[in-house]
Coordinates of C-alpha atoms in Angstrom, one line a residue:
M1482 CA -125.3 48.7 -90.9
Q1483 CA -123.2 49.2 -87.8
K1484 CA -121.5 45.8 -88.2
R1485 CA -120.7 46.5 -91.9
G1486 CA -119.4 50.0 -90.9
L1487 CA -117.1 48.5 -88.3
I1488 CA -115.7 45.9 -90.7
S1489 CA -115.1 48.6 -93.3
F1490 CA -113.4 50.8 -90.7
L1491 CA -111.0 48.0 -89.7
K1492 CA -110.2 47.3 -93.3
N1493 CA -109.3 50.9 -93.9
H1494 CA -107.3 51.2 -90.7
R1495 CA -105.0 48.1 -90.8
I1496 CA -102.4 49.6 -88.4
L1497 CA -105.1 50.2 -85.7
T1498 CA -106.4 46.6 -86.3
H1499 CA -102.9 45.2 -85.7
L1500 CA -102.5 47.2 -82.6
I1501 CA -105.7 45.9 -81.2
L1502 CA -104.7 42.3 -82.0
M1503 CA -101.3 42.8 -80.4
F1504 CA -103.0 44.2 -77.3
F1505 CA -105.1 41.1 -76.9
V1506 CA -102.2 38.8 -77.5
L1507 CA -100.2 40.7 -74.9
L1508 CA -103.1 40.3 -72.4
V1509 CA -103.1 36.5 -73.0
I1510 CA -99.3 36.3 -72.6
L1511 CA -99.5 38.3 -69.4
Y1512 CA -102.2 36.1 -68.0
F1513 CA -100.2 32.9 -68.5
A1514 CA -97.0 34.6 -67.2
V1515 CA -98.8 35.7 -64.0
S1516 CA -100.3 32.2 -63.6
Y1517 CA -96.9 30.5 -64.0
M1518 CA -95.2 32.9 -61.6
D1519 CA -97.8 32.3 -59.0
D1520 CA -97.4 28.5 -59.3
Y1521 CA -93.6 28.8 -59.3
T1522 CA -93.7 31.0 -56.2
R1523 CA -95.9 28.6 -54.3
H1524 CA -93.7 25.7 -55.5
G1525 CA -90.6 27.3 -53.9
V1526 CA -92.2 28.1 -50.5
E1527 CA -90.2 26.7 -47.6
V1528 CA -91.9 24.5 -45.1
T1529 CA -90.8 23.1 -41.7
V1530 CA -90.0 19.4 -41.7
P1531 CA -92.2 17.5 -39.2
E1532 CA -91.0 14.8 -36.9
I1533 CA -91.7 11.4 -38.3
K1534 CA -89.4 9.2 -36.1
N1535 CA -91.0 6.2 -34.5
L1536 CA -93.7 6.2 -37.1
T1537 CA -94.1 3.7 -40.0
V1538 CA -93.7 4.9 -43.5
E1539 CA -97.5 4.4 -43.9
E1540 CA -98.1 6.6 -40.9
A1541 CA -95.6 9.3 -41.9
T1542 CA -96.6 9.6 -45.6
P1543 CA -99.9 11.6 -45.0
I1544 CA -98.1 13.9 -42.5
L1545 CA -95.4 14.7 -45.1
E1546 CA -98.0 15.1 -47.9
R1547 CA -99.7 17.8 -45.9
E1548 CA -96.5 19.8 -46.3
S1549 CA -96.0 18.7 -49.9
L1550 CA -93.1 16.5 -49.0
K1551 CA -92.3 12.9 -49.9
C1552 CA -90.8 9.9 -48.0
Q1553 CA -87.8 8.0 -49.5
V1554 CA -86.5 4.9 -47.7
I1555 CA -82.7 4.8 -48.2
D1556 CA -81.6 2.1 -45.8
S1557 CA -82.8 -0.4 -43.1
I1558 CA -81.3 -1.9 -40.0
Y1559 CA -82.6 -4.5 -37.5
N1560 CA -83.0 -3.7 -33.8
K1561 CA -85.0 -6.2 -31.8
N1562 CA -85.7 -3.6 -29.1
L1563 CA -87.6 -1.3 -31.5
R1564 CA -91.0 -1.7 -33.2
P1565 CA -90.6 -3.3 -36.6
G1566 CA -91.1 -1.0 -39.6
I1567 CA -90.7 2.3 -37.8
I1568 CA -88.5 5.2 -39.0
I1569 CA -85.4 5.5 -36.8
E1570 CA -83.6 8.2 -38.7
Q1571 CA -84.7 11.1 -41.0
V1572 CA -82.8 13.5 -43.1
P1573 CA -83.4 16.5 -43.0
S1574 CA -84.1 16.3 -39.3
E1575 CA -87.4 17.6 -37.8
G1576 CA -87.5 21.4 -37.5
S1577 CA -85.4 22.0 -40.6
T1578 CA -86.8 24.2 -43.4
I1579 CA -86.8 23.0 -47.0
K1580 CA -88.7 23.7 -50.2
R1581 CA -91.9 21.9 -51.0
E1582 CA -91.8 18.8 -53.2
K1583 CA -88.5 17.6 -51.7
D1584 CA -87.8 14.1 -50.4
I1585 CA -87.3 13.2 -46.7
Y1586 CA -84.8 10.4 -46.6
V1587 CA -85.4 7.8 -43.9
V1588 CA -83.9 4.7 -42.3
I1589 CA -86.3 2.1 -41.1
N1590 CA -86.2 -0.8 -38.6
T1591 CA -86.7 -4.0 -40.6
I1592 CA -89.1 -6.7 -39.5
M1593 CA -86.5 -9.4 -39.8
P1594 CA -82.7 -9.1 -39.4
R1595 CA -80.6 -8.7 -42.5
Q1596 CA -79.2 -11.9 -43.9
M1597 CA -75.6 -12.4 -45.0
P1598 CA -73.8 -15.3 -46.6
F1599 CA -71.7 -17.5 -44.3
P1600 CA -68.0 -17.0 -45.2
E1601 CA -65.6 -19.9 -46.1
I1602 CA -63.8 -20.6 -42.8
K1603 CA -62.8 -24.2 -43.2
D1604 CA -59.1 -25.1 -42.9
I1605 CA -58.1 -21.7 -41.5
S1606 CA -57.2 -20.9 -37.9
Y1607 CA -60.1 -20.4 -35.6
R1608 CA -58.8 -16.9 -34.8
Q1609 CA -59.0 -16.0 -38.4
A1610 CA -62.5 -17.5 -38.6
I1611 CA -63.7 -15.5 -35.7
S1612 CA -62.4 -12.3 -37.2
M1613 CA -64.1 -13.1 -40.5
L1614 CA -67.5 -13.8 -38.8
E1615 CA -67.3 -10.6 -36.8
G1616 CA -66.2 -8.7 -39.9
V1617 CA -69.4 -9.8 -41.7
G1618 CA -71.5 -8.7 -38.7
F1619 CA -72.3 -12.0 -37.0
P1620 CA -71.9 -12.2 -33.2
K1621 CA -69.0 -14.0 -31.5
P1622 CA -69.3 -17.7 -32.1
E1623 CA -69.0 -20.6 -29.7
I1624 CA -66.1 -23.0 -30.2
E1625 CA -66.3 -26.8 -30.0
F1626 CA -63.0 -28.6 -30.0
V1627 CA -62.7 -32.0 -31.6
K1628 CA -60.0 -34.6 -32.0
S1629 CA -58.2 -33.8 -35.2
Q1630 CA -54.6 -33.9 -36.6
Y1631 CA -55.1 -30.3 -37.8
K1632 CA -54.7 -28.5 -34.5
D1633 CA -56.3 -25.1 -34.2
L1634 CA -57.8 -25.3 -37.7
V1635 CA -61.5 -25.0 -38.4
V1636 CA -63.0 -28.3 -39.6
G1637 CA -66.6 -27.1 -39.8
A1638 CA -69.4 -25.0 -38.4
K1639 CA -72.9 -25.6 -37.0
Y1640 CA -76.0 -23.5 -36.5
R1641 CA -78.8 -24.9 -34.3
N1642 CA -77.0 -28.3 -34.5
K1643 CA -77.1 -28.3 -38.3
E1644 CA -74.1 -28.2 -40.6
V1645 CA -73.3 -24.7 -42.0
L1646 CA -72.0 -24.4 -45.6
A1647 CA -70.1 -21.4 -47.0
G1648 CA -72.4 -19.2 -49.1
D1649 CA -75.6 -20.1 -47.2
K1650 CA -77.4 -17.0 -45.9
Y1651 CA -78.2 -16.5 -42.2
P1652 CA -79.6 -13.6 -40.2
L1653 CA -76.9 -11.4 -38.7
T1654 CA -78.2 -12.4 -35.2
A1655 CA -77.3 -16.1 -35.8
K1656 CA -75.0 -17.6 -33.1
F1657 CA -72.8 -20.2 -34.8
T1658 CA -70.6 -22.9 -33.3
I1659 CA -67.3 -23.4 -35.1
I1660 CA -65.6 -26.8 -34.8
V1661 CA -61.9 -26.6 -34.3
G1662 CA -59.3 -29.4 -34.3
K1663 CA -57.3 -29.8 -31.1
G1664 CA -54.8 -32.5 -31.9
M1665 CA -55.1 -36.3 -31.9
N1666 CA -54.6 -36.6 -28.1
Y1667 CA -57.5 -34.3 -27.3
E1668 CA -60.4 -35.6 -25.2
P1669 CA -63.7 -33.9 -26.1
T1670 CA -65.2 -31.6 -23.4
D1671 CA -68.1 -29.2 -23.4
T1672 CA -68.6 -26.5 -26.0
L1673 CA -66.6 -23.4 -25.1
N1674 CA -67.8 -19.8 -25.5
I1675 CA -65.3 -17.6 -27.3
D1676 CA -65.5 -15.0 -24.4
N1677 CA -63.6 -17.5 -22.3
I1678 CA -60.7 -17.9 -24.8
E1679 CA -57.9 -15.5 -25.1
L1680 CA -57.4 -14.7 -28.8

C-alpha cells in the first residue's frame, strides 16, 4: 500500500518529481567534476628534477618515474674517457621544478664513436683535404709524400694501410694518412705528421 501510495503521489506531483531527478543528476555531475578537478590538480603538481647524470637511461628511468617524469634521448656523442651509455647532459637540469608527466631531455655517451662518410679529396690540394677532413670531424691526418707529376695534390688516402674510398664510413676517431704528390724528382721518405707541416 505504501509503495502504491508513493507512486500515486509522484504521478500527481510531477514538478516535485522533476526536482528530485534534477537533484540526483546534479549530484552525479558534481561527483565527476570533483573527481576530474582532483586528478587535474595532481597532474599539475610541480616536482623537483632529480640528478641523473652519470647514470644510464635504464638506471635513470625508475628514478624519474617516481616523480612521474619521463626520459627522452635527443642526442649522443662519443667520449672514450667516459663510461659508455651514461647520461652526460640533462635538460632541465637537476634541482629545477617542472610539472609532472614532462620529459627530461638527455644526451648520452655512445658505446661506439659516430661514423661519418669519408669526403672526396682526390685531386685537390692537401691543404684543402685537411680542412675538409677536420670539417667533418676527423682528427688531423698524417701525410705521405709520393713521386707524382701532380705536386701538392692528393692522389689517395689510407686507413690502417688499406685504401680509403670516398663515401665509405669511418668512426670520427679514425686517423687517416693522405697520399700527396711531391713532383717527379721527389725521393720517398718517412710518413710525415701534419703537426710538423706549416699549412
